[in-house]
Short mmCIF file of C-alpha atoms and ligand atoms in Angstrom, two decimals:
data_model
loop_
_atom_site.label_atom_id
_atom_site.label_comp_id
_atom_site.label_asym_id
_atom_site.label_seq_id
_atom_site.Cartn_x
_atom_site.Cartn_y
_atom_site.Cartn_z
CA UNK I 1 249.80 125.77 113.49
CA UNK I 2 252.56 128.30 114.52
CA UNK I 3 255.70 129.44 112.88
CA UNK I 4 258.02 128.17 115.76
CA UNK I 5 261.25 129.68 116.99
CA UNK I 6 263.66 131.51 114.56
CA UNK I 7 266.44 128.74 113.98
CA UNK I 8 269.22 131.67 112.86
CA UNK I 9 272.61 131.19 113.92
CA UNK I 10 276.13 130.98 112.79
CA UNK I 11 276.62 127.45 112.03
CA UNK I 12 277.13 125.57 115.13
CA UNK I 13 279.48 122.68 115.11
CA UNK I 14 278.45 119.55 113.94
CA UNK I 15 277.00 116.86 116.96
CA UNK I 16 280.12 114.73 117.80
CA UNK I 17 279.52 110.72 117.14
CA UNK I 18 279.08 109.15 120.21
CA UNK I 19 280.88 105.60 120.81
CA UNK I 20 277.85 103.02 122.46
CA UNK I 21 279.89 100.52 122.97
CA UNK I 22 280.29 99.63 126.42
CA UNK I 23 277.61 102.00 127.40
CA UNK I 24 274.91 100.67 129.37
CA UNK I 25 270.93 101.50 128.16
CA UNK I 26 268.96 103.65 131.37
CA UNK I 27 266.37 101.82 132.68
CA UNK I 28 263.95 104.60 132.40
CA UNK I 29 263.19 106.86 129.42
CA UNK I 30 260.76 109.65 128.73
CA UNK I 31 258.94 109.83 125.19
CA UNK I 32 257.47 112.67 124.14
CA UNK I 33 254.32 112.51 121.53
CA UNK I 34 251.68 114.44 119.88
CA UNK I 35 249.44 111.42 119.74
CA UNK I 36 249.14 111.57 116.20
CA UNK I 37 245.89 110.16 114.65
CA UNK I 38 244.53 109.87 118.32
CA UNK I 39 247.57 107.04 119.20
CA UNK I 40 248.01 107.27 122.85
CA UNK I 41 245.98 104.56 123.51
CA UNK I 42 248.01 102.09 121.04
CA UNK I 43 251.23 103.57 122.19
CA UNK I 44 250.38 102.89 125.84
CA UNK I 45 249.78 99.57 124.52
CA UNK I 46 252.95 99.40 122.64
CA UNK I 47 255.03 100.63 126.06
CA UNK I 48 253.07 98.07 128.31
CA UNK I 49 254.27 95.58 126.02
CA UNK I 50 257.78 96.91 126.02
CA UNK I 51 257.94 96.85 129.91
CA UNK I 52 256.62 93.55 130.24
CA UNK I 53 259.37 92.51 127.69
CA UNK I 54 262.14 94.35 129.69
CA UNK I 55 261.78 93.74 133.38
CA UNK I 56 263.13 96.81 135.44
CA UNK I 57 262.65 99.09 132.10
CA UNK I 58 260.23 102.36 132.30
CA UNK I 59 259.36 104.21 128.95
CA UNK I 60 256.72 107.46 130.55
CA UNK I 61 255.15 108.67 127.57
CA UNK I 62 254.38 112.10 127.65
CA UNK I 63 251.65 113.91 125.56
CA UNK I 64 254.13 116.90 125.42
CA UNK I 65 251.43 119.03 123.10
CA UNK I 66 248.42 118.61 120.10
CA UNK I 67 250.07 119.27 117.12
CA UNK I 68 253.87 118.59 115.66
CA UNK I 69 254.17 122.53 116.11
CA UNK I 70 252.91 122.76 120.00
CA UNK I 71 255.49 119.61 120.63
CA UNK I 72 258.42 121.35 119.28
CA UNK I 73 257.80 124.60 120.68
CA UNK I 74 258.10 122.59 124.22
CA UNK I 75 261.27 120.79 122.70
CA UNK I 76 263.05 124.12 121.78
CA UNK I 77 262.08 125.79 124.98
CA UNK I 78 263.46 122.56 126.73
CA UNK I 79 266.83 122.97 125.14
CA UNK I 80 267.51 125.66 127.14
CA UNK I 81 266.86 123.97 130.14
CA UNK I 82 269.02 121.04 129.66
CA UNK I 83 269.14 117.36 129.81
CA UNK I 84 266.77 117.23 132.81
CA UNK I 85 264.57 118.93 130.47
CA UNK I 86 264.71 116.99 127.57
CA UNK I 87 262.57 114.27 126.25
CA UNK I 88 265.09 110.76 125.38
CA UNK I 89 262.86 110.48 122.40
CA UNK I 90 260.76 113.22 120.47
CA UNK I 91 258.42 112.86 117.70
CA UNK I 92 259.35 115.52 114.78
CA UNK I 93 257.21 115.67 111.95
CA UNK I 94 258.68 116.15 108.05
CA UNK I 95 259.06 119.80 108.83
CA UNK I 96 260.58 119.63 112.22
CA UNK I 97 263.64 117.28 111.38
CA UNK I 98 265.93 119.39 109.52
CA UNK I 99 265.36 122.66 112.38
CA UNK I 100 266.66 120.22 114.62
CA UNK I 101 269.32 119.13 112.53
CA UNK I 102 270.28 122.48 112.03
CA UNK I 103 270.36 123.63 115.25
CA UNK I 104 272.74 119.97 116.08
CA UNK I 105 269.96 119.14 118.64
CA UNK I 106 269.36 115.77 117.61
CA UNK I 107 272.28 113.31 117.54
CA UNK I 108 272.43 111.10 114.32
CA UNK I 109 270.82 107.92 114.19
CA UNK I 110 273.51 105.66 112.82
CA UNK I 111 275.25 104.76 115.90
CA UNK I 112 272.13 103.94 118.34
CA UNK I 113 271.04 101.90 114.62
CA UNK I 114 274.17 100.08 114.68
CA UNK I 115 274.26 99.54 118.67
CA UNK I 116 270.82 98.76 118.77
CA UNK I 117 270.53 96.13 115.70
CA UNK I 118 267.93 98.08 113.12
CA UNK I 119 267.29 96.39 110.64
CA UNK I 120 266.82 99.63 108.38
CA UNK I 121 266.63 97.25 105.24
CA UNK I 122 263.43 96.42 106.12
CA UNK I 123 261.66 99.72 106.49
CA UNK I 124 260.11 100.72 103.75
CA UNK I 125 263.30 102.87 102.02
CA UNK I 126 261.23 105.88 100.85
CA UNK I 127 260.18 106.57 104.99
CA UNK I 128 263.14 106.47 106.25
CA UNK I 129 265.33 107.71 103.31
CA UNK I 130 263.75 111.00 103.91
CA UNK I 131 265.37 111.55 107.10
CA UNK I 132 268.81 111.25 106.10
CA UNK I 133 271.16 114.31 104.98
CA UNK I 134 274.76 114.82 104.91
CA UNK I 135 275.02 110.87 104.63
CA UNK I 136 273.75 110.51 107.96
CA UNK I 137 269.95 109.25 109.16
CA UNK I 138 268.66 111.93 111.20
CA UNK I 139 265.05 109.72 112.74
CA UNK I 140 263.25 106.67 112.36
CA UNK I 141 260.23 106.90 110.61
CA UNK I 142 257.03 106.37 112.76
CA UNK I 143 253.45 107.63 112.10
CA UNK I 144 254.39 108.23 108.22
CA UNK I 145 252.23 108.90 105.86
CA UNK I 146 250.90 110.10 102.26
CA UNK I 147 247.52 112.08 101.75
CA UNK I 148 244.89 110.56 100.15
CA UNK I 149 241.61 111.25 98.23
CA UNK I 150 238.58 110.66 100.48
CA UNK I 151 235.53 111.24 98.93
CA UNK I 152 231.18 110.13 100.54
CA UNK I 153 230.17 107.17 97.84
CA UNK I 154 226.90 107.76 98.21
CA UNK I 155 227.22 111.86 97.19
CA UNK I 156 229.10 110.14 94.48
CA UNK I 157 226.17 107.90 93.38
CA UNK I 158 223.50 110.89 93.30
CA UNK I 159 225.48 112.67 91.15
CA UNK I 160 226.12 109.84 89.06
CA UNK I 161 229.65 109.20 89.12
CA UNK I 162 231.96 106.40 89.09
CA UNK I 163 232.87 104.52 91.97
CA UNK I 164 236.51 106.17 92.52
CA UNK I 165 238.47 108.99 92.77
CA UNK I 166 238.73 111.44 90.00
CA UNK I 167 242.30 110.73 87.83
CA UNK I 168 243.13 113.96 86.99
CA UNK I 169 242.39 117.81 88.83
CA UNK I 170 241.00 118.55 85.32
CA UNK I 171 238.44 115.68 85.62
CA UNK I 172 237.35 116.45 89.37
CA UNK I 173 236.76 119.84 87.79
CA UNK I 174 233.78 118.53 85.47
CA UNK I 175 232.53 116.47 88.44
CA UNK I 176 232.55 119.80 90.65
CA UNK I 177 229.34 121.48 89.35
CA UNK I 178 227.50 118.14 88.91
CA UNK I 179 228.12 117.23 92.22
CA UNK I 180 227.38 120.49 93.63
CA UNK I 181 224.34 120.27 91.59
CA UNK I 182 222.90 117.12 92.55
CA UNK I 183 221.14 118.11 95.73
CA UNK I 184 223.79 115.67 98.27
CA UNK I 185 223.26 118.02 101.07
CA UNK I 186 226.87 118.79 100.85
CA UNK I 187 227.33 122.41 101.61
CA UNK I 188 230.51 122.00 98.92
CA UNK I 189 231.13 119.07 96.17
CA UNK I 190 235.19 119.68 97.05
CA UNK I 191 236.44 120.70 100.69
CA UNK I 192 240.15 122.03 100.41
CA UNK I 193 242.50 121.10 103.19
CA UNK I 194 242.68 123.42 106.07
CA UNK I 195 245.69 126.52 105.16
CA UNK I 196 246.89 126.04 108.24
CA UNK I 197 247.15 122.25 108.56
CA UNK I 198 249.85 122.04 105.96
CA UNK I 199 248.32 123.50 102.88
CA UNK I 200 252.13 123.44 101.67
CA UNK I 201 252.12 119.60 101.73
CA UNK I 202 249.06 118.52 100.62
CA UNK I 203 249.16 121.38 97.27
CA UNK I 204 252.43 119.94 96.31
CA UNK I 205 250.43 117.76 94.40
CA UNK I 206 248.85 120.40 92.47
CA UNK I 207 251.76 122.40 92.14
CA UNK I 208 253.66 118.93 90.75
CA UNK I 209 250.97 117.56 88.31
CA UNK I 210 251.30 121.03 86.50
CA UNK I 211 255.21 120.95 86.78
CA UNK I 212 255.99 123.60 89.13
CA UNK I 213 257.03 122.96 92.81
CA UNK I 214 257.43 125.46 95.54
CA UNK I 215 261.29 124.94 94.99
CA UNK I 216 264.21 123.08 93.18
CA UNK I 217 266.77 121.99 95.59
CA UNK I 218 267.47 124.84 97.73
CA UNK I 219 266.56 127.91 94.33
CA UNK I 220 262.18 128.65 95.42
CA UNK I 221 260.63 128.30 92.32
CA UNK I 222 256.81 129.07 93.53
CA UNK I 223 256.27 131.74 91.19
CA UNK I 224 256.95 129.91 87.97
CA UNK I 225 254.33 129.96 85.37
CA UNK I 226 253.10 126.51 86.12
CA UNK I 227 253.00 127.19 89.79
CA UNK I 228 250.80 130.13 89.13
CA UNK I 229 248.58 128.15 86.97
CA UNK I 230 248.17 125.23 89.55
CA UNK I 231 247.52 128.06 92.84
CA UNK I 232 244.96 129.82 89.73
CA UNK I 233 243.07 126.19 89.50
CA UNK I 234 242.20 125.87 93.43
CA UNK I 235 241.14 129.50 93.21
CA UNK I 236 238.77 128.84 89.73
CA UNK I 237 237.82 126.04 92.01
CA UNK I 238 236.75 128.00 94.87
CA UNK I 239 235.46 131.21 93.19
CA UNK I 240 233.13 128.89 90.66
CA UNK I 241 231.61 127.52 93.92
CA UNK I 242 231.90 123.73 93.97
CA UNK I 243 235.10 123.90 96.31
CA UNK I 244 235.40 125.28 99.75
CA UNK I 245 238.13 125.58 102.11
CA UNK I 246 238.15 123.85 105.63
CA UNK I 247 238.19 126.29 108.47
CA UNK I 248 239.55 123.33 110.75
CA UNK I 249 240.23 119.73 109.49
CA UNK I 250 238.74 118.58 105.85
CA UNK I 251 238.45 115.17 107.07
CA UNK I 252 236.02 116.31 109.55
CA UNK I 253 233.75 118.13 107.54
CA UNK I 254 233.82 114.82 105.39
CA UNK I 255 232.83 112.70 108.08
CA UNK I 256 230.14 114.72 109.07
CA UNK I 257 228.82 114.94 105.27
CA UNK I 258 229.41 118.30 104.78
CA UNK I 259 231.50 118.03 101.72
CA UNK I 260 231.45 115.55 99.08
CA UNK I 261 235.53 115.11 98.77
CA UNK I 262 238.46 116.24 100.17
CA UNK I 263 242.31 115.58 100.18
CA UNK I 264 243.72 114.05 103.87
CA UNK I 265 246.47 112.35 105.59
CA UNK I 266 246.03 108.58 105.44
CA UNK I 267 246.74 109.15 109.69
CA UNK I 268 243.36 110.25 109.71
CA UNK I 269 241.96 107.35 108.19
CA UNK I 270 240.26 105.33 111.40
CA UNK I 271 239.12 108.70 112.45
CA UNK I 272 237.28 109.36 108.74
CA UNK I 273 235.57 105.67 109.42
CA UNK I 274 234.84 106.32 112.61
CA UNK I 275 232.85 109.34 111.99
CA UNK I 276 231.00 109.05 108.85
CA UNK I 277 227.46 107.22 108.49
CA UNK I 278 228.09 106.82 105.12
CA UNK I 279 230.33 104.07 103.13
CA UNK I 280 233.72 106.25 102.41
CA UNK I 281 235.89 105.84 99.27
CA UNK I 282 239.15 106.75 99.11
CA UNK I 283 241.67 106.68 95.75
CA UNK I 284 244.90 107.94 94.89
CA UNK I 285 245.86 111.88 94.96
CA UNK I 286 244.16 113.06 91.34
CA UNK I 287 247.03 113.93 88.62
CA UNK I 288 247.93 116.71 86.69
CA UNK I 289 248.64 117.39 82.95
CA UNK I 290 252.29 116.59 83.41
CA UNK I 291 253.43 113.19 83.53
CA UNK I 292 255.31 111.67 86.85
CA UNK I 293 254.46 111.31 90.69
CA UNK I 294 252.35 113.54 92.32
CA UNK I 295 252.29 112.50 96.01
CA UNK I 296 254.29 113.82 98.99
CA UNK I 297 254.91 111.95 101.82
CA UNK I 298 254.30 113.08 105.57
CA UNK I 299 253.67 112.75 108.79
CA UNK I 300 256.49 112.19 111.94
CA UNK I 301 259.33 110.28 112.73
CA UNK I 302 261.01 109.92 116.05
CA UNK I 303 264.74 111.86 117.28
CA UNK I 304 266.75 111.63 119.87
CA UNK I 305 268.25 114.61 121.83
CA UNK I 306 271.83 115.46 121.65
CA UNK I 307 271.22 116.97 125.20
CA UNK I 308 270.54 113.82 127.06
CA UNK I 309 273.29 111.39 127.89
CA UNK I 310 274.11 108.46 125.89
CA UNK I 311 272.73 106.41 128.51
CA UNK I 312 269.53 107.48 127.77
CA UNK I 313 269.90 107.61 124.44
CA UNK I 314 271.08 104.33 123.66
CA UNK I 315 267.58 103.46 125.93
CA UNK I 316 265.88 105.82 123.50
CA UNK I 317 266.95 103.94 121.02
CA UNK I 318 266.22 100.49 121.78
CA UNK I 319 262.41 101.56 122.59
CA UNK I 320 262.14 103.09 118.77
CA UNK I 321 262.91 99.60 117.37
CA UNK I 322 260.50 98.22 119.58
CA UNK I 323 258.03 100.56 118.78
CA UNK I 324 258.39 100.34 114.91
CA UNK I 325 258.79 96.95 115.13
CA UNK I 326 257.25 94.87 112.16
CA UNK I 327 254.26 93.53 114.18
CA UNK I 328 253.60 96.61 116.59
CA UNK I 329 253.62 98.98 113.42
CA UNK I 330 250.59 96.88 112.15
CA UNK I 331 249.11 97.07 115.65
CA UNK I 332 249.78 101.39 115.23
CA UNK I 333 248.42 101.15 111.73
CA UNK I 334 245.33 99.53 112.71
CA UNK I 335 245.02 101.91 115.44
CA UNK I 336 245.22 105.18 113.10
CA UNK I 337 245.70 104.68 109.19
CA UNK I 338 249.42 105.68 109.15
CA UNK I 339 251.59 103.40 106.67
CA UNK I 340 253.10 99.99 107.84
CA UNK I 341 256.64 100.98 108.53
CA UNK I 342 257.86 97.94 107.55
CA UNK I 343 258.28 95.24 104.40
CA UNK I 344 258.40 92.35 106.61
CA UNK I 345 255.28 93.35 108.20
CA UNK I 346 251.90 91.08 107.85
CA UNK I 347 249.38 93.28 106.67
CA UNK I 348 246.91 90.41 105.43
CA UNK I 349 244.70 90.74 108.20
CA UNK I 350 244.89 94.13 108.32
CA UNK I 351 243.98 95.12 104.66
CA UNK I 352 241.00 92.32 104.63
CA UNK I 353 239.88 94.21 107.61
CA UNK I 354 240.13 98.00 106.24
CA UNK I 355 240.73 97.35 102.12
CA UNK I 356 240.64 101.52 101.74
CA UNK I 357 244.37 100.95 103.67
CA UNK I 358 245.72 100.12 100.71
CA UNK I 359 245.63 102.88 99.10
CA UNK I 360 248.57 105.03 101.04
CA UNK I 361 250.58 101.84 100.78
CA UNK I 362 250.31 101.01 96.76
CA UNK I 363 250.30 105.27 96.10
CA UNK I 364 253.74 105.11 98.53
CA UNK I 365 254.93 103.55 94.57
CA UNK I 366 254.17 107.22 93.05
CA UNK I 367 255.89 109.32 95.75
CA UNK I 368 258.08 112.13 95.31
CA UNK I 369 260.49 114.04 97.92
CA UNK I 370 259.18 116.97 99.14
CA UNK I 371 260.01 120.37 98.20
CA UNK I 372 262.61 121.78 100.49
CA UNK I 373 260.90 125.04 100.58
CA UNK I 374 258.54 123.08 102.35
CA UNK I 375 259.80 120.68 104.74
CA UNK I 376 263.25 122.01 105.29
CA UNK I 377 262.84 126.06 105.63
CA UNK I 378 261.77 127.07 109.02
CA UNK I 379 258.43 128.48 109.16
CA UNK I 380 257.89 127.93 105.36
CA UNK I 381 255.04 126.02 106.34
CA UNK I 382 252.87 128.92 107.71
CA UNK I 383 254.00 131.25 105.31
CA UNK I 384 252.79 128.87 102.63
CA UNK I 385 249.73 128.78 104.14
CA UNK I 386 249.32 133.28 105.17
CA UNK I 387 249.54 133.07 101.20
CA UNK I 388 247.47 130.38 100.11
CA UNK I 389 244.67 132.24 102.13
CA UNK I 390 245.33 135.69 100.92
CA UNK I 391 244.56 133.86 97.35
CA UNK I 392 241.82 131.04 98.24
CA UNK I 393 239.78 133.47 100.64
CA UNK I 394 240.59 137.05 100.04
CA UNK I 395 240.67 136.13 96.08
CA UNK I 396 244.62 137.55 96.21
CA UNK I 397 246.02 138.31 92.88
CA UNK I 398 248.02 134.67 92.07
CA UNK I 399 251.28 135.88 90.60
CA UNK I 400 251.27 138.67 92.60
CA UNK I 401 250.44 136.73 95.81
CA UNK I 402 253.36 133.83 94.93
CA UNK I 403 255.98 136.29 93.89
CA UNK I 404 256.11 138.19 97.68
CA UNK I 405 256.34 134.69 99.06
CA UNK I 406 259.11 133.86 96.76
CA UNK I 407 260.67 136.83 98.34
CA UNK I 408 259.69 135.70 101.83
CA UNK I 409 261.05 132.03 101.47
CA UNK I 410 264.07 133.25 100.01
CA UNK I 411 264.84 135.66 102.80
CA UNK I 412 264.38 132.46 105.22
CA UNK I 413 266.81 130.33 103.10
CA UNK I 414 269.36 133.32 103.16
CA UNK I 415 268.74 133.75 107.07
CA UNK I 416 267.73 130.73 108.67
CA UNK I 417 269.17 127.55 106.03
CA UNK I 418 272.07 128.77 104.20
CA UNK I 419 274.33 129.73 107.48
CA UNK I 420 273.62 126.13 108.99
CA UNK I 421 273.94 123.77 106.42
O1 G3P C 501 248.95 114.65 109.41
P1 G3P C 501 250.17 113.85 109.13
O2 G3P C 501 250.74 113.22 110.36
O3 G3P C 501 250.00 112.90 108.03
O4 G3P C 501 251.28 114.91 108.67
C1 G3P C 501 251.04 115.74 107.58
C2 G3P C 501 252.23 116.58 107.25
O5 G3P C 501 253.27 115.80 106.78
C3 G3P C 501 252.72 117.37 108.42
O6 G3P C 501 253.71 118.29 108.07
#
């Protein structure tokens, strides 16, 4: 992960509405993806079916980079180049969205929604609620997701646990040392996720079980006192030895049994299955002492390019409600583990197939909107993460650590968010 172009600027004017009617879709349209959860193959899939279903019509997908941060580097460079450049459709993760917003270099959704017949009703309302702002829907949802508990069942057994996830932080920190204790193999009973794969989103849930947040609205509140005492829990958790911190990917070191546990997207579900020898069990994200939800949401939706005519955009358009259509987002979930998009959507034979996808979809009930520090400053992400390292592997100083990056997400709200919104 990389902190991604500066988005400062003076405010540039708002994206004018574009009128679709009597516009005519392009026959050809370029998608660009990150192939989230290893999805290339199902999206292929997805687009052969679209082409078959549209005579004449071309959708070139376009693996345009590996992560949601190498894909919109090559969107912002492509800006600059122009609608040649530009992707018709570009898959934005939840902290990629708002940039783009800001910098008026997506057009809003509600037109192409309205031209195109979505039926947004039917989407599941807290995926694609979190895309809209200033009354206006910004993307579609598409590979969404929650993270999840994942934890080895038989590690679980030998150290004599119950079958499930722990409820609360506080009870996975008595498990801990027997665990680690209970000769698994497991180099660590607990496997934090990877800093720099979003350490910001998945610790919201620590940060929110104790009642802190990394901010309120638009006021970053990471330094509170309950902030501090959620940060000074993963650190106990590390320094007392039964939790370690991925290097790479937690879900990795779980499916090769090097860990006992560890927190994950639910996109990396098929790829957890796929990989471990062992029978996996999965649960809800574990609690905190203060009451309410304690899950974030995640993952990427799809935008279309206020560079590229409307042309291509209506096109653009008419291939996202294709591709989150209620049948082929059970085909994608099946594919990956991200969340069926939509109500409407059979799951039946998917969830007698895979019962562990349940999970993300029943925990979708306890979600909360994430903190804005998070998914809505630029760069927040990584500096989230530079500071969650200086604490969980240098053994920073906690307050001291979480008050400089107070300063530093302040300084980006001031700089890069307050000018543009
Ligand atoms: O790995 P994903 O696709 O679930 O995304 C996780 C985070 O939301 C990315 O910011």
């Amino acid at each position: 992960a990389c902190g991604g172009p500066s988005t400062g600027g003076g405010g540039p004017a708002a994206v004018p509405e574009v009128d679709y009617s009597g516009v005519q879709p392009a026959k050809e349209i370029t998608w660009w993806t990150n192939n989230p959860g290893s999805s290339e193959t199902v999206s292929r899939q997805i687009i052969d079916a679209y082409q078959r279903a549209n005579p004449g019509t071309k959708v070139n997908l376009v693996t345009a980079g590996a992560t949601y941060e190498e894909i919109a580097q090559r969107f912002q460079t492509a800006q600059a180049g122009g609608g040649s450049q530009l992707p018709d459709l570009v898959v934005l993760s939840d902290v990629w969205w708002f940039r783009y917003y800001m910098q008026r270099s997506i057009v809003p959704m509600d037109p192409l929604i309205a031209a195109t017949g979505i039926d947004t009703a039917d989407y599941r309302q807290q995926l694609i609620e979190d895309y809209r702002y200033d009354g206006k829907l910004w993307a579609l949802p598409w590979a969404r997701s929650t993270p999840i508990f994942y934890y080895n069942k038989a590690h679980w057994q030998k150290a004599g646990l119950p079958d499930r996830a722990p409820a609360t932080w506080a009870e996975m920190a008595e498990w801990g040392p027997r665990l680690q204790a209970a000769g698994t193999g497991a180099q660590k009973a607990y496997q934090l996720p990877a800093l720099a794969d979003y350490a910001g989103w998945s610790f919201q849930n620590n940060l929110w079980g104790e009642g802190g947040a990394w901010s309120d609205e638009w006021d970053v509140t990471c330094d509170s006192p309950e902030a501090v005492r959620a940060v000074s829990a993963l650190q106990n958790a590390v320094t007392s030895g039964w939790a370690g911190v991925a290097a790479t990917d937690g879900t990795t070191d779980l499916g090769a049994g090097a860990v006992s546990a560890t927190v994950g997207s639910t996109g990396s579900l098929v790829t957890v299955l796929d990989a471990a020898r062992f029978d996996v069990g999965a649960g809800f994200l574990p609690a905190g002492p203060v009451a309410g939800p304690v899950c974030p949401t995640g993952g990427a939706g799809l935008g279309i390019p206020a560079g590229v005519p409307p042309e291509r955009q209506l096109a653009a358009a008419a291939f996202a409600k294709f591709l989150t259509s209620p049948e082929n987002t059970v085909l994608f979930s099946q594919a990956t583990g991200y969340l069926p998009l939509r109500t409407s959507a059979d799951t039946g034979p998917l969830l007698a197939e895979t019962p562990l996808r349940k999970i993300a979809i029943d925990q979708l009930d306890r979600t909360r909107t994430q903190d804005r520090a998070r998914a809505f400053f630029p760069g927040a992400d990584q500096e989230i993460a530079r500071t969650c390292a200086n604490i969980l592997n240098q053994r920073a100083d906690v307050q001291g650590e979480l008050t400089t990056l107070k300063g530093t997400l302040t300084r980006i709200f001031d700089t890069d968010v307050k000018p543009n919104i």
